[in-house]
Amino acid sequence: MKKILTLILFSFYALSYGQENDNRIYFEVDQIATYQGGYQNFNKYITDNITCKIKIKKKEKNRIQLRFIVEKNGEVKHVEILSEKPFVCSEEIGQALKKCPYWKPARKNNLPVRSIVQMDVNFDK
């Protein structure tokens, strides 16, 4: 009877352990999240999919820094524009990012995980 009870309790433990939902955002991963075709294709996607005109003085850098989360399924969420001053096209860039093709998610221990991506987008043509 003790063996059966132990087996039943162990089964419940195994089931509850197997249902753990890991929604943590990883900063250290084995393989970083990547865009299909790499950075150049991502930069091209963003610059091709915004319609507002970017007017930046010659002395200023013609780029912005983005931070967002790539979900386990490759979807982009929680987009932030990291600029020292307000950027004219911030909202439009955020919308373009949310509609972009899915990324290849980051991996940790050979499993897809949520991760933060921070990168520059260059608007020099």
Tab-separated table of C-alpha atoms in Angstrom:
chain	number	residue	atom	x	y	z
A	1	MET	CA	0.000	0.000	0.000
A	2	LYS	CA	2.865	2.371	0.840
A	3	LYS	CA	4.454	1.658	-2.532
A	4	ILE	CA	1.223	2.454	-4.375
A	5	LEU	CA	0.731	5.671	-2.398
A	6	THR	CA	4.340	6.675	-3.067
A	7	LEU	CA	3.906	5.942	-6.774
A	8	ILE	CA	0.708	8.027	-6.945
A	9	LEU	CA	2.316	10.961	-5.114
A	10	PHE	CA	5.374	10.788	-7.359
A	11	SER	CA	3.105	10.807	-10.437
A	12	PHE	CA	1.357	13.989	-9.252
A	13	TYR	CA	4.737	15.603	-8.590
A	14	ALA	CA	5.967	14.676	-12.076
A	15	LEU	CA	2.793	16.059	-13.689
A	16	SER	CA	2.958	19.338	-11.797
A	17	TYR	CA	6.676	19.709	-12.541
A	18	GLY	CA	6.114	19.044	-16.245
A	19	GLN	CA	3.518	21.827	-16.445
A	20	GLU	CA	5.875	24.560	-15.297
A	21	ASN	CA	5.462	27.596	-17.544
A	22	ASP	CA	8.748	29.464	-17.929
A	23	ASN	CA	7.859	33.038	-18.860
A	24	ARG	CA	11.124	34.553	-17.649
A	25	ILE	CA	12.983	36.920	-19.931
A	26	TYR	CA	16.535	35.713	-20.389
A	27	PHE	CA	19.503	38.043	-20.696
A	28	GLU	CA	22.119	35.295	-20.893
A	29	VAL	CA	21.352	32.705	-23.541
A	30	ASP	CA	23.245	30.042	-25.458
A	31	GLN	CA	22.075	31.406	-28.828
A	32	ILE	CA	20.754	34.954	-29.293
A	33	ALA	CA	17.522	35.777	-31.124
A	34	THR	CA	18.124	36.545	-34.791
A	35	TYR	CA	16.118	38.136	-37.583
A	36	GLN	CA	15.608	36.184	-40.797
A	37	GLY	CA	18.490	37.212	-43.023
A	38	GLY	CA	20.421	39.027	-40.305
A	39	TYR	CA	20.879	42.620	-39.198
A	40	GLN	CA	20.990	44.134	-42.702
A	41	ASN	CA	17.596	42.643	-43.607
A	42	PHE	CA	16.112	43.840	-40.305
A	43	ASN	CA	17.448	47.359	-40.877
A	44	LYS	CA	16.047	47.306	-44.429
A	45	TYR	CA	12.657	46.062	-43.197
A	46	ILE	CA	12.358	48.941	-40.703
A	47	THR	CA	13.521	51.668	-43.093
A	48	ASP	CA	11.277	50.334	-45.901
A	49	ASN	CA	8.192	50.116	-43.674
A	50	ILE	CA	8.045	53.596	-42.204
A	51	THR	CA	6.578	56.421	-44.227
A	52	CYS	CA	7.452	59.467	-42.126
A	53	LYS	CA	10.414	61.459	-43.387
A	54	ILE	CA	13.385	61.564	-41.097
A	55	LYS	CA	15.135	64.918	-41.048
A	56	ILE	CA	18.262	64.843	-38.971
A	57	LYS	CA	20.934	67.524	-38.901
A	58	LYS	CA	24.267	66.625	-40.469
A	59	LYS	CA	26.086	66.518	-37.135
A	60	GLU	CA	23.540	64.192	-35.571
A	61	LYS	CA	23.649	60.439	-35.921
A	62	ASN	CA	21.125	59.068	-38.362
A	63	ARG	CA	20.069	56.103	-36.223
A	64	ILE	CA	17.959	55.118	-33.274
A	65	GLN	CA	18.332	52.443	-30.658
A	66	LEU	CA	15.540	49.914	-30.118
A	67	ARG	CA	14.834	47.474	-27.320
A	68	PHE	CA	12.184	44.773	-27.496
A	69	ILE	CA	11.339	41.256	-26.396
A	70	VAL	CA	11.461	38.323	-28.789
A	71	GLU	CA	8.973	35.734	-27.553
A	72	LYS	CA	9.481	31.960	-27.622
A	73	ASN	CA	7.527	31.793	-30.883
A	74	GLY	CA	9.616	34.600	-32.468
A	75	GLU	CA	6.999	37.344	-32.108
A	76	VAL	CA	8.227	40.868	-31.255
A	77	LYS	CA	6.611	42.531	-28.207
A	78	HIS	CA	7.145	45.460	-25.823
A	79	VAL	CA	8.991	47.732	-28.240
A	80	GLU	CA	10.896	50.695	-26.756
A	81	ILE	CA	12.707	53.499	-28.562
A	82	LEU	CA	15.791	54.417	-26.542
A	83	SER	CA	16.553	57.990	-27.541
A	84	GLU	CA	17.913	60.893	-25.568
A	85	LYS	CA	15.406	63.193	-27.240
A	86	PRO	CA	11.956	62.534	-28.720
A	87	PHE	CA	12.036	60.826	-32.101
A	88	VAL	CA	9.493	61.856	-34.743
A	89	CYS	CA	8.752	58.356	-36.061
A	90	SER	CA	8.766	56.455	-32.748
A	91	GLU	CA	5.158	55.299	-32.925
A	92	GLU	CA	5.416	54.270	-36.566
A	93	ILE	CA	8.616	52.301	-35.945
A	94	GLY	CA	6.957	50.545	-33.011
A	95	GLN	CA	4.022	49.535	-35.229
A	96	ALA	CA	6.333	48.292	-38.000
A	97	LEU	CA	8.238	46.188	-35.475
A	98	LYS	CA	5.076	44.594	-34.133
A	99	LYS	CA	4.140	43.564	-37.693
A	100	CYS	CA	7.582	42.340	-38.739
A	101	PRO	CA	8.184	38.718	-39.700
A	102	TYR	CA	8.872	36.459	-36.756
A	103	TRP	CA	12.403	36.148	-35.452
A	104	LYS	CA	14.286	32.977	-34.664
A	105	PRO	CA	13.980	33.005	-30.843
A	106	ALA	CA	16.897	32.830	-28.433
A	107	ARG	CA	17.764	29.398	-27.072
A	108	LYS	CA	18.922	28.265	-23.654
A	109	ASN	CA	19.657	24.613	-22.961
A	110	ASN	CA	18.444	23.944	-26.518
A	111	LEU	CA	14.945	25.307	-25.741
A	112	PRO	CA	13.394	28.517	-27.135
A	113	VAL	CA	13.192	31.276	-24.509
A	114	ARG	CA	11.995	34.879	-24.259
A	115	SER	CA	14.846	37.362	-24.569
A	116	ILE	CA	15.625	41.070	-24.774
A	117	VAL	CA	17.083	42.441	-27.992
A	118	GLN	CA	18.693	45.867	-28.088
A	119	MET	CA	20.045	47.199	-31.367
A	120	ASP	CA	20.567	50.260	-33.533
A	121	VAL	CA	18.644	50.967	-36.730
A	122	ASN	CA	20.584	53.072	-39.206
A	123	PHE	CA	18.618	55.438	-41.468
A	124	ASP	CA	21.517	56.423	-43.746
A	125	LYS	CA	20.564	55.537	-47.291
